[in-house]
Amino acid sequence: METPIGVLLIRPLSAYLQQELSKRYTLFKYWQVPPDLRREFLGKHSNSIKAVVGNGVQGADTELIDALPFLEIVASHSSGLDKIDLELCRERGIRVTYTPDALTDEVADMAVLLTLATLRRICAADRFVRRGEWKKSDFNLTTKFSGKSVGIIGLGRIGSAIARRAEAFGCSIGYHSRSQKPNSRYKFYPSVLNLASDSQILIVACALTQETRHIIDRHVIDALGRNGIIVNIARGSHIDEAELISALVEGRLAGAGLDVLENEPQVPNALIGLDNIVLSPHVGASTVETRKAMADLVVQNLEAHFSDKPLLTPVI
Ligand code: NAP
């Protein structure tokens, strides 16, 4: 008798995804296994686990892939691939899929939301009202978004969607990517430092790779300047967080809007105490609508793979 197809779901993601996977496969819920029992668990079920479904926070690392000799596909519920050992997947002939496009609008909206929230200090204003301070004084003046110069690092799917939104606010757009986009009307900067010097708002929207780790360092922060703000909806490790914190504390940077952190979900105490930043817990794509679209794409990729049809959104 053929072994049923086992799917290892790394994190809970959505109830809808769990339900759709359970209908089709034997679903293993990895997050429910205590860390000290995981090795034993994988050993016990490795014969049937043919698919791993992870996301941008936890994917399929070397250790996990090595523990699954019959793994055929990693179907990621994210567009970032930095949590998957792609080299090892290539070596072992393991297919990899992801969920680009399904989340582009949502994450771009989040970038605009964080930009506005940081410039207009909406979270601090909310705290001000709740503390009853409105009766005693007016809230401090904030900074306008419309018409500012926006620098985007990574003019990919999300970066381009952010650019279109910023254009509607009358902003001028510059970008830094690996390559100049021939059909783009935005100004290309081969150097991220020059992009920062020419921008008032710097938005990080590139993939996390060896080259882009700490692409925002002290030099870039200082080039952006004391009135500048940084928004990060990509990955925490794009920013040298210690440098970001010292710039915010020393007034060398006006503010930051961060959906992702270097060691999330750990939040440095120094960030908690700052009033000129807005934090969100990696929820760029976390709406009911987008999570459903992402879940559908994961399921469709798995169905295509296990019925020998072309994958919808293949990486490998
Ligand atoms: P994408 O379409 O593949 O775009 C990635 C961009 O990164 C491209 O413009 C690429 O430049 C640029 N890039 C790659 N290496 C670079 C380098 N060394 N220097 C400068 N730019 C570089 O991906 P996407 O769908 O827009 O997603 C972008 C990232 O957003 C993902 O990788 C993920 O980490 C993050 N994300 C976050 C959330 C969230 O919840 N906060 C949700 C989804 C995605 P070229 O075009 O020149 O190749």
Tab-separated table of C-alpha atoms and ligand atoms in Angstrom:
chain	number	residue	atom	x	y	z
A	1	MET	CA	0.000	0.000	0.000
A	2	GLU	CA	1.294	3.491	-0.878
A	3	THR	CA	2.306	5.719	2.074
A	4	PRO	CA	-0.071	8.706	2.394
A	5	ILE	CA	1.534	12.035	1.555
A	6	GLY	CA	2.685	13.788	4.711
A	7	VAL	CA	2.925	17.588	4.805
A	8	LEU	CA	4.922	19.229	7.570
A	9	LEU	CA	3.454	22.633	8.416
A	10	ILE	CA	6.089	24.607	10.329
A	11	ARG	CA	3.927	27.358	11.825
A	12	PRO	CA	0.146	27.700	12.379
A	13	LEU	CA	-0.207	30.365	9.601
A	14	SER	CA	-3.999	30.281	9.105
A	15	ALA	CA	-6.843	27.998	10.156
A	16	TYR	CA	-7.929	27.992	6.503
A	17	LEU	CA	-4.560	26.680	5.310
A	18	GLN	CA	-4.552	23.974	7.998
A	19	GLN	CA	-8.044	22.916	6.996
A	20	GLU	CA	-7.232	22.796	3.264
A	21	LEU	CA	-4.027	20.825	3.847
A	22	SER	CA	-5.767	18.383	6.216
A	23	LYS	CA	-8.422	17.659	3.586
A	24	ARG	CA	-5.770	16.497	1.138
A	25	TYR	CA	-2.786	15.224	3.110
A	26	THR	CA	-1.638	13.872	6.456
A	27	LEU	CA	-0.854	17.127	8.206
A	28	PHE	CA	1.955	17.318	10.755
A	29	LYS	CA	1.898	20.458	12.931
A	30	TYR	CA	5.540	21.111	13.710
A	31	TRP	CA	4.982	24.046	16.084
A	32	GLN	CA	3.055	21.736	18.405
A	33	VAL	CA	6.093	19.469	18.861
A	34	PRO	CA	8.300	20.613	21.780
A	35	PRO	CA	11.773	21.609	20.496
A	36	ASP	CA	13.541	18.827	22.434
A	37	LEU	CA	11.330	16.164	20.805
A	38	ARG	CA	11.593	17.393	17.219
A	39	ARG	CA	14.501	15.200	16.159
A	40	GLU	CA	12.648	12.095	17.364
A	41	PHE	CA	9.417	13.311	15.729
A	42	LEU	CA	11.097	13.820	12.355
A	43	GLY	CA	12.762	10.408	12.577
A	44	LYS	CA	9.383	8.781	13.223
A	45	HIS	CA	7.554	10.495	10.328
A	46	SER	CA	10.332	11.056	7.795
A	47	ASN	CA	9.101	8.191	5.582
A	48	SER	CA	5.857	9.984	4.830
A	49	ILE	CA	6.853	13.674	4.883
A	50	LYS	CA	7.205	14.734	1.258
A	51	ALA	CA	6.381	18.427	1.626
A	52	VAL	CA	7.309	21.237	4.000
A	53	VAL	CA	5.227	24.401	4.267
A	54	GLY	CA	6.953	27.265	6.069
A	55	ASN	CA	7.008	31.022	5.784
A	56	GLY	CA	9.319	34.026	5.910
A	57	VAL	CA	9.948	33.608	9.617
A	58	GLN	CA	10.663	29.896	9.700
A	59	GLY	CA	11.187	27.859	6.547
A	60	ALA	CA	13.297	24.831	5.717
A	61	ASP	CA	16.868	25.079	6.964
A	62	THR	CA	19.727	22.638	6.401
A	63	GLU	CA	19.001	20.625	9.538
A	64	LEU	CA	15.321	20.137	8.710
A	65	ILE	CA	15.969	19.186	5.081
A	66	ASP	CA	18.704	16.762	6.141
A	67	ALA	CA	16.267	15.061	8.494
A	68	LEU	CA	13.739	14.456	5.684
A	69	PRO	CA	15.186	12.027	3.105
A	70	PHE	CA	11.917	11.764	1.114
A	71	LEU	CA	11.262	15.513	0.929
A	72	GLU	CA	10.132	16.491	-2.581
A	73	ILE	CA	8.889	20.052	-2.238
A	74	VAL	CA	9.152	23.133	0.001
A	75	ALA	CA	6.055	25.259	-0.598
A	76	SER	CA	6.733	28.548	1.119
A	77	HIS	CA	3.873	30.705	2.382
A	78	SER	CA	5.925	33.889	1.725
A	79	SER	CA	7.721	35.757	-1.026
A	80	GLY	CA	11.048	35.947	0.843
A	81	LEU	CA	13.242	32.888	0.430
A	82	ASP	CA	15.933	33.666	2.980
A	83	LYS	CA	14.735	31.011	5.432
A	84	ILE	CA	15.153	28.155	2.949
A	85	ASP	CA	18.454	26.432	2.177
A	86	LEU	CA	18.046	26.863	-1.573
A	87	GLU	CA	21.486	25.434	-2.352
A	88	LEU	CA	20.664	22.179	-0.596
A	89	CYS	CA	17.261	22.028	-2.312
A	90	ARG	CA	18.978	22.406	-5.678
A	91	GLU	CA	21.505	19.718	-4.797
A	92	ARG	CA	18.801	17.278	-3.670
A	93	GLY	CA	16.386	18.066	-6.522
A	94	ILE	CA	13.772	19.369	-4.077
A	95	ARG	CA	11.268	21.708	-5.715
A	96	VAL	CA	10.632	25.116	-4.078
A	97	THR	CA	7.607	27.370	-4.549
A	98	TYR	CA	6.650	30.716	-3.006
A	99	THR	CA	3.757	33.183	-2.985
A	100	PRO	CA	4.825	36.339	-4.815
A	101	ASP	CA	2.167	38.719	-6.220
A	102	ALA	CA	-0.533	37.420	-3.836
A	103	LEU	CA	0.858	39.710	-1.123
A	104	THR	CA	2.361	42.579	-3.112
A	105	ASP	CA	-0.451	45.117	-2.621
A	106	GLU	CA	-0.813	44.340	1.066
A	107	VAL	CA	2.869	44.803	1.862
A	108	ALA	CA	3.064	47.974	-0.236
A	109	ASP	CA	0.049	49.342	1.661
A	110	MET	CA	1.875	48.535	4.889
A	111	ALA	CA	4.930	50.483	3.721
A	112	VAL	CA	2.771	53.548	3.088
A	113	LEU	CA	0.982	53.040	6.397
A	114	LEU	CA	4.283	52.893	8.307
A	115	THR	CA	5.615	55.904	6.421
A	116	LEU	CA	2.554	58.005	7.255
A	117	ALA	CA	2.382	56.696	10.817
A	118	THR	CA	6.045	57.548	11.416
A	119	LEU	CA	5.930	61.007	9.836
A	120	ARG	CA	2.597	61.984	11.405
A	121	ARG	CA	3.489	60.200	14.673
A	122	ILE	CA	0.025	58.700	14.816
A	123	CYS	CA	0.839	56.091	17.491
A	124	ALA	CA	2.371	58.740	19.760
A	125	ALA	CA	-0.679	60.944	19.091
A	126	ASP	CA	-2.986	58.082	20.074
A	127	ARG	CA	-1.036	57.573	23.328
A	128	PHE	CA	-1.219	61.337	23.946
A	129	VAL	CA	-5.012	61.313	23.676
A	130	ARG	CA	-5.428	58.195	25.842
A	131	ARG	CA	-3.163	59.621	28.567
A	132	GLY	CA	-5.476	62.618	28.814
A	133	GLU	CA	-2.745	65.071	27.746
A	134	TRP	CA	-4.927	66.699	25.082
A	135	LYS	CA	-6.681	68.723	27.805
A	136	LYS	CA	-3.339	70.157	28.943
A	137	SER	CA	-1.577	70.971	25.648
A	138	ASP	CA	-1.566	70.626	21.883
A	139	PHE	CA	0.261	67.725	20.266
A	140	ASN	CA	3.623	68.658	18.713
A	141	LEU	CA	3.754	69.440	15.009
A	142	THR	CA	4.645	66.518	12.759
A	143	THR	CA	6.004	66.133	9.209
A	144	LYS	CA	4.239	65.974	5.850
A	145	PHE	CA	4.479	62.941	3.520
A	146	SER	CA	3.057	64.392	0.296
A	147	GLY	CA	5.737	65.711	-2.032
A	148	LYS	CA	8.730	64.193	-0.225
A	149	SER	CA	11.564	62.372	-1.998
A	150	VAL	CA	11.285	58.628	-1.512
A	151	GLY	CA	14.196	56.237	-2.029
A	152	ILE	CA	13.279	52.587	-2.509
A	153	ILE	CA	15.835	49.833	-2.049
A	154	GLY	CA	14.713	46.970	-4.295
A	155	LEU	CA	12.396	47.904	-7.153
A	156	GLY	CA	10.870	44.424	-7.388
A	157	ARG	CA	7.194	43.567	-7.066
A	158	ILE	CA	6.659	45.210	-3.682
A	159	GLY	CA	9.107	48.071	-4.330
A	160	SER	CA	7.294	48.957	-7.577
A	161	ALA	CA	3.908	48.838	-5.827
A	162	ILE	CA	5.251	51.189	-3.133
A	163	ALA	CA	6.562	53.537	-5.837
A	164	ARG	CA	3.133	53.707	-7.517
A	165	ARG	CA	1.508	54.550	-4.185
A	166	ALA	CA	4.122	57.180	-3.309
A	167	GLU	CA	3.618	58.784	-6.742
A	168	ALA	CA	-0.048	59.291	-5.850
A	169	PHE	CA	1.205	61.331	-2.872
A	170	GLY	CA	3.168	63.548	-5.264
A	171	CYS	CA	6.513	62.129	-4.129
A	172	SER	CA	9.600	61.944	-6.321
A	173	ILE	CA	10.973	58.399	-6.535
A	174	GLY	CA	14.509	57.079	-6.703
A	175	TYR	CA	15.573	53.453	-6.382
A	176	HIS	CA	18.505	51.151	-5.904
A	177	SER	CA	18.389	47.586	-7.223
A	178	ARG	CA	20.936	45.160	-8.627
A	179	SER	CA	20.050	46.372	-12.088
A	180	GLN	CA	18.497	49.450	-13.661
A	181	LYS	CA	14.947	48.850	-14.874
A	182	PRO	CA	14.898	49.900	-18.547
A	183	ASN	CA	11.197	50.770	-18.564
A	184	SER	CA	11.127	52.618	-15.266
A	185	ARG	CA	10.594	56.368	-15.106
A	186	TYR	CA	12.184	56.526	-11.643
A	187	LYS	CA	15.774	57.606	-11.093
A	188	PHE	CA	18.192	54.702	-10.674
A	189	TYR	CA	21.027	54.903	-8.145
A	190	PRO	CA	23.830	52.343	-8.512
A	191	SER	CA	24.919	53.363	-5.002
A	192	VAL	CA	22.588	53.043	-2.016
A	193	LEU	CA	24.604	55.792	-0.317
A	194	ASN	CA	23.779	58.268	-3.098
A	195	LEU	CA	20.125	57.209	-3.007
A	196	ALA	CA	20.059	57.924	0.735
A	197	SER	CA	21.697	61.349	0.276
A	198	ASP	CA	19.008	62.330	-2.239
A	199	SER	CA	16.045	60.950	-0.217
A	200	GLN	CA	13.970	62.120	2.723
A	201	ILE	CA	12.316	58.740	3.196
A	202	LEU	CA	14.203	55.491	2.623
A	203	ILE	CA	12.114	52.333	2.219
A	204	VAL	CA	13.676	48.868	2.268
A	205	ALA	CA	11.921	46.415	-0.067
A	206	CYS	CA	14.686	44.138	-1.379
A	207	ALA	CA	15.356	40.428	-0.906
A	208	LEU	CA	17.591	39.415	1.993
A	209	THR	CA	20.844	37.900	0.717
A	210	GLN	CA	24.502	37.956	1.790
A	211	GLU	CA	24.886	41.184	-0.211
A	212	THR	CA	21.900	42.994	1.269
A	213	ARG	CA	22.464	42.082	4.933
A	214	HIS	CA	23.051	45.420	6.730
A	215	ILE	CA	22.555	47.329	3.473
A	216	ILE	CA	21.434	50.082	5.874
A	217	ASP	CA	24.553	50.802	7.910
A	218	ARG	CA	25.870	53.877	9.714
A	219	HIS	CA	27.054	55.503	6.465
A	220	VAL	CA	23.644	55.125	4.804
A	221	ILE	CA	21.846	56.417	7.908
A	222	ASP	CA	24.140	59.451	8.064
A	223	ALA	CA	23.706	60.071	4.319
A	224	LEU	CA	19.921	60.131	4.804
A	225	GLY	CA	20.420	62.632	7.582
A	226	ARG	CA	18.790	63.834	10.768
A	227	ASN	CA	15.460	64.705	9.129
A	228	GLY	CA	15.198	61.409	7.310
A	229	ILE	CA	13.087	58.375	8.138
A	230	ILE	CA	13.623	54.699	7.356
A	231	VAL	CA	10.816	52.236	6.726
A	232	ASN	CA	11.515	48.512	6.599
A	233	ILE	CA	8.920	46.034	5.360
A	234	ALA	CA	11.468	43.530	3.998
A	235	ARG	CA	13.650	41.721	6.558
A	236	GLY	CA	15.121	42.870	9.878
A	237	SER	CA	18.671	41.950	8.920
A	238	HIS	CA	18.722	44.525	6.137
A	239	ILE	CA	19.375	47.089	8.856
A	240	ASP	CA	22.277	47.218	11.283
A	241	GLU	CA	19.899	47.557	14.221
A	242	ALA	CA	22.511	48.735	16.735
A	243	GLU	CA	23.413	51.584	14.356
A	244	LEU	CA	19.749	52.398	13.771
A	245	ILE	CA	19.090	52.599	17.508
A	246	SER	CA	22.072	54.838	18.188
A	247	ALA	CA	21.102	57.147	15.300
A	248	LEU	CA	17.531	57.422	16.651
A	249	VAL	CA	18.738	58.010	20.206
A	250	GLU	CA	21.365	60.575	19.162
A	251	GLY	CA	18.957	62.446	16.851
A	252	ARG	CA	20.943	61.578	13.697
A	253	LEU	CA	17.727	60.126	12.230
A	254	ALA	CA	14.195	61.484	12.651
A	255	GLY	CA	12.305	58.206	12.861
A	256	ALA	CA	11.680	54.685	11.654
A	257	GLY	CA	8.734	52.468	10.792
A	258	LEU	CA	9.633	48.819	11.233
A	259	ASP	CA	7.515	45.784	10.371
A	260	VAL	CA	10.509	43.477	10.784
A	261	LEU	CA	13.370	43.267	13.265
A	262	GLU	CA	16.758	41.621	13.238
A	263	ASN	CA	16.016	39.055	15.964
A	264	GLU	CA	12.227	39.080	15.859
A	265	PRO	CA	10.154	38.401	17.877
A	266	GLN	CA	12.780	39.733	20.309
A	267	VAL	CA	12.498	43.526	20.519
A	268	PRO	CA	15.499	45.446	21.872
A	269	ASN	CA	14.575	47.438	24.994
A	270	ALA	CA	16.126	50.514	23.442
A	271	LEU	CA	13.480	50.457	20.686
A	272	ILE	CA	10.595	50.081	23.128
A	273	GLY	CA	11.548	53.327	24.833
A	274	LEU	CA	11.699	55.397	21.635
A	275	ASP	CA	8.757	57.603	20.729
A	276	ASN	CA	9.906	58.423	17.184
A	277	ILE	CA	9.383	54.931	15.806
A	278	VAL	CA	6.394	52.819	14.850
A	279	LEU	CA	6.622	49.061	15.281
A	280	SER	CA	4.476	46.282	13.858
A	281	PRO	CA	4.961	42.537	14.419
A	282	HIS	CA	5.810	41.383	10.847
A	283	VAL	CA	2.234	41.750	9.656
A	284	GLY	CA	2.865	43.229	6.206
A	285	ALA	CA	0.847	40.504	4.502
A	286	SER	CA	-1.363	39.529	7.425
A	287	THR	CA	-4.888	40.251	6.317
A	288	VAL	CA	-7.650	37.697	5.934
A	289	GLU	CA	-7.864	38.311	2.183
A	290	THR	CA	-4.150	38.066	1.466
A	291	ARG	CA	-3.531	35.117	3.774
A	292	LYS	CA	-6.297	33.227	1.951
A	293	ALA	CA	-4.781	34.021	-1.443
A	294	MET	CA	-1.366	32.876	-0.172
A	295	ALA	CA	-2.826	29.682	1.309
A	296	ASP	CA	-4.633	28.901	-1.968
A	297	LEU	CA	-1.369	29.311	-3.870
A	298	VAL	CA	0.487	26.996	-1.472
A	299	VAL	CA	-2.229	24.335	-1.860
A	300	GLN	CA	-2.358	24.733	-5.652
A	301	ASN	CA	1.425	24.349	-5.899
A	302	LEU	CA	1.316	21.177	-3.792
A	303	GLU	CA	-1.559	19.772	-5.838
A	304	ALA	CA	0.306	20.516	-9.066
A	305	HIS	CA	3.456	18.858	-7.762
A	306	PHE	CA	1.759	15.698	-6.526
A	307	SER	CA	-0.176	15.289	-9.769
A	308	ASP	CA	2.878	15.903	-11.980
A	309	LYS	CA	1.592	19.193	-13.357
A	310	PRO	CA	3.667	22.394	-13.800
A	311	LEU	CA	4.123	24.360	-10.575
A	312	LEU	CA	2.300	27.700	-10.470
A	313	THR	CA	5.039	29.776	-8.841
A	314	PRO	CA	8.281	27.806	-8.925
A	315	VAL	CA	11.581	29.052	-7.544
A	316	ILE	CA	13.400	25.781	-8.287
B	1	NAP	P1	11.043	40.610	-5.703
B	1	NAP	O1	9.989	40.982	-6.668
B	1	NAP	O2	11.867	39.399	-5.977
B	1	NAP	O3	12.012	41.869	-5.545
B	1	NAP	C1	13.210	41.788	-4.835
B	1	NAP	C2	14.032	43.025	-5.117
B	1	NAP	O4	15.248	42.912	-4.352
B	1	NAP	C3	14.442	43.205	-6.569
B	1	NAP	O5	14.182	44.525	-6.947
B	1	NAP	C4	15.939	42.965	-6.555
B	1	NAP	O6	16.675	43.756	-7.471
B	1	NAP	C5	16.287	43.433	-5.148
B	1	NAP	N1	17.594	42.932	-4.769
B	1	NAP	C6	18.023	41.655	-4.669
B	1	NAP	N2	19.334	41.628	-4.364
B	1	NAP	C7	19.724	42.917	-4.256
B	1	NAP	C8	20.967	43.558	-3.980
B	1	NAP	N3	22.070	42.831	-3.753
B	1	NAP	N4	20.990	44.914	-3.943
B	1	NAP	C9	19.881	45.635	-4.176
B	1	NAP	N5	18.679	45.089	-4.462
B	1	NAP	C10	18.614	43.752	-4.500
B	1	NAP	O7	10.443	40.399	-4.243
B	1	NAP	P2	9.163	41.101	-3.580
B	1	NAP	O8	7.975	40.238	-3.747
B	1	NAP	O9	9.114	42.517	-4.008
B	1	NAP	O10	9.572	41.009	-2.018
B	1	NAP	C11	10.692	41.715	-1.515
B	1	NAP	C12	10.991	41.257	-0.109
B	1	NAP	O11	9.960	41.712	0.773
B	1	NAP	C13	10.978	39.736	0.079
B	1	NAP	O12	12.235	39.169	-0.258
B	1	NAP	C14	10.663	39.589	1.550
B	1	NAP	O13	11.848	39.494	2.285
B	1	NAP	C15	9.949	40.881	1.915
B	1	NAP	N6	8.551	40.638	2.314
B	1	NAP	C16	8.137	41.062	3.547
B	1	NAP	C17	6.823	40.850	3.956
B	1	NAP	C18	6.311	41.308	5.291
B	1	NAP	O14	5.365	40.741	5.807
B	1	NAP	N7	6.883	42.348	5.885
B	1	NAP	C19	5.939	40.190	3.109
B	1	NAP	C20	6.391	39.785	1.865
B	1	NAP	C21	7.697	40.015	1.481
B	1	NAP	P3	16.703	43.418	-9.048
B	1	NAP	O15	15.311	43.719	-9.520
B	1	NAP	O16	17.675	44.356	-9.619
B	1	NAP	O17	17.046	41.986	-9.185
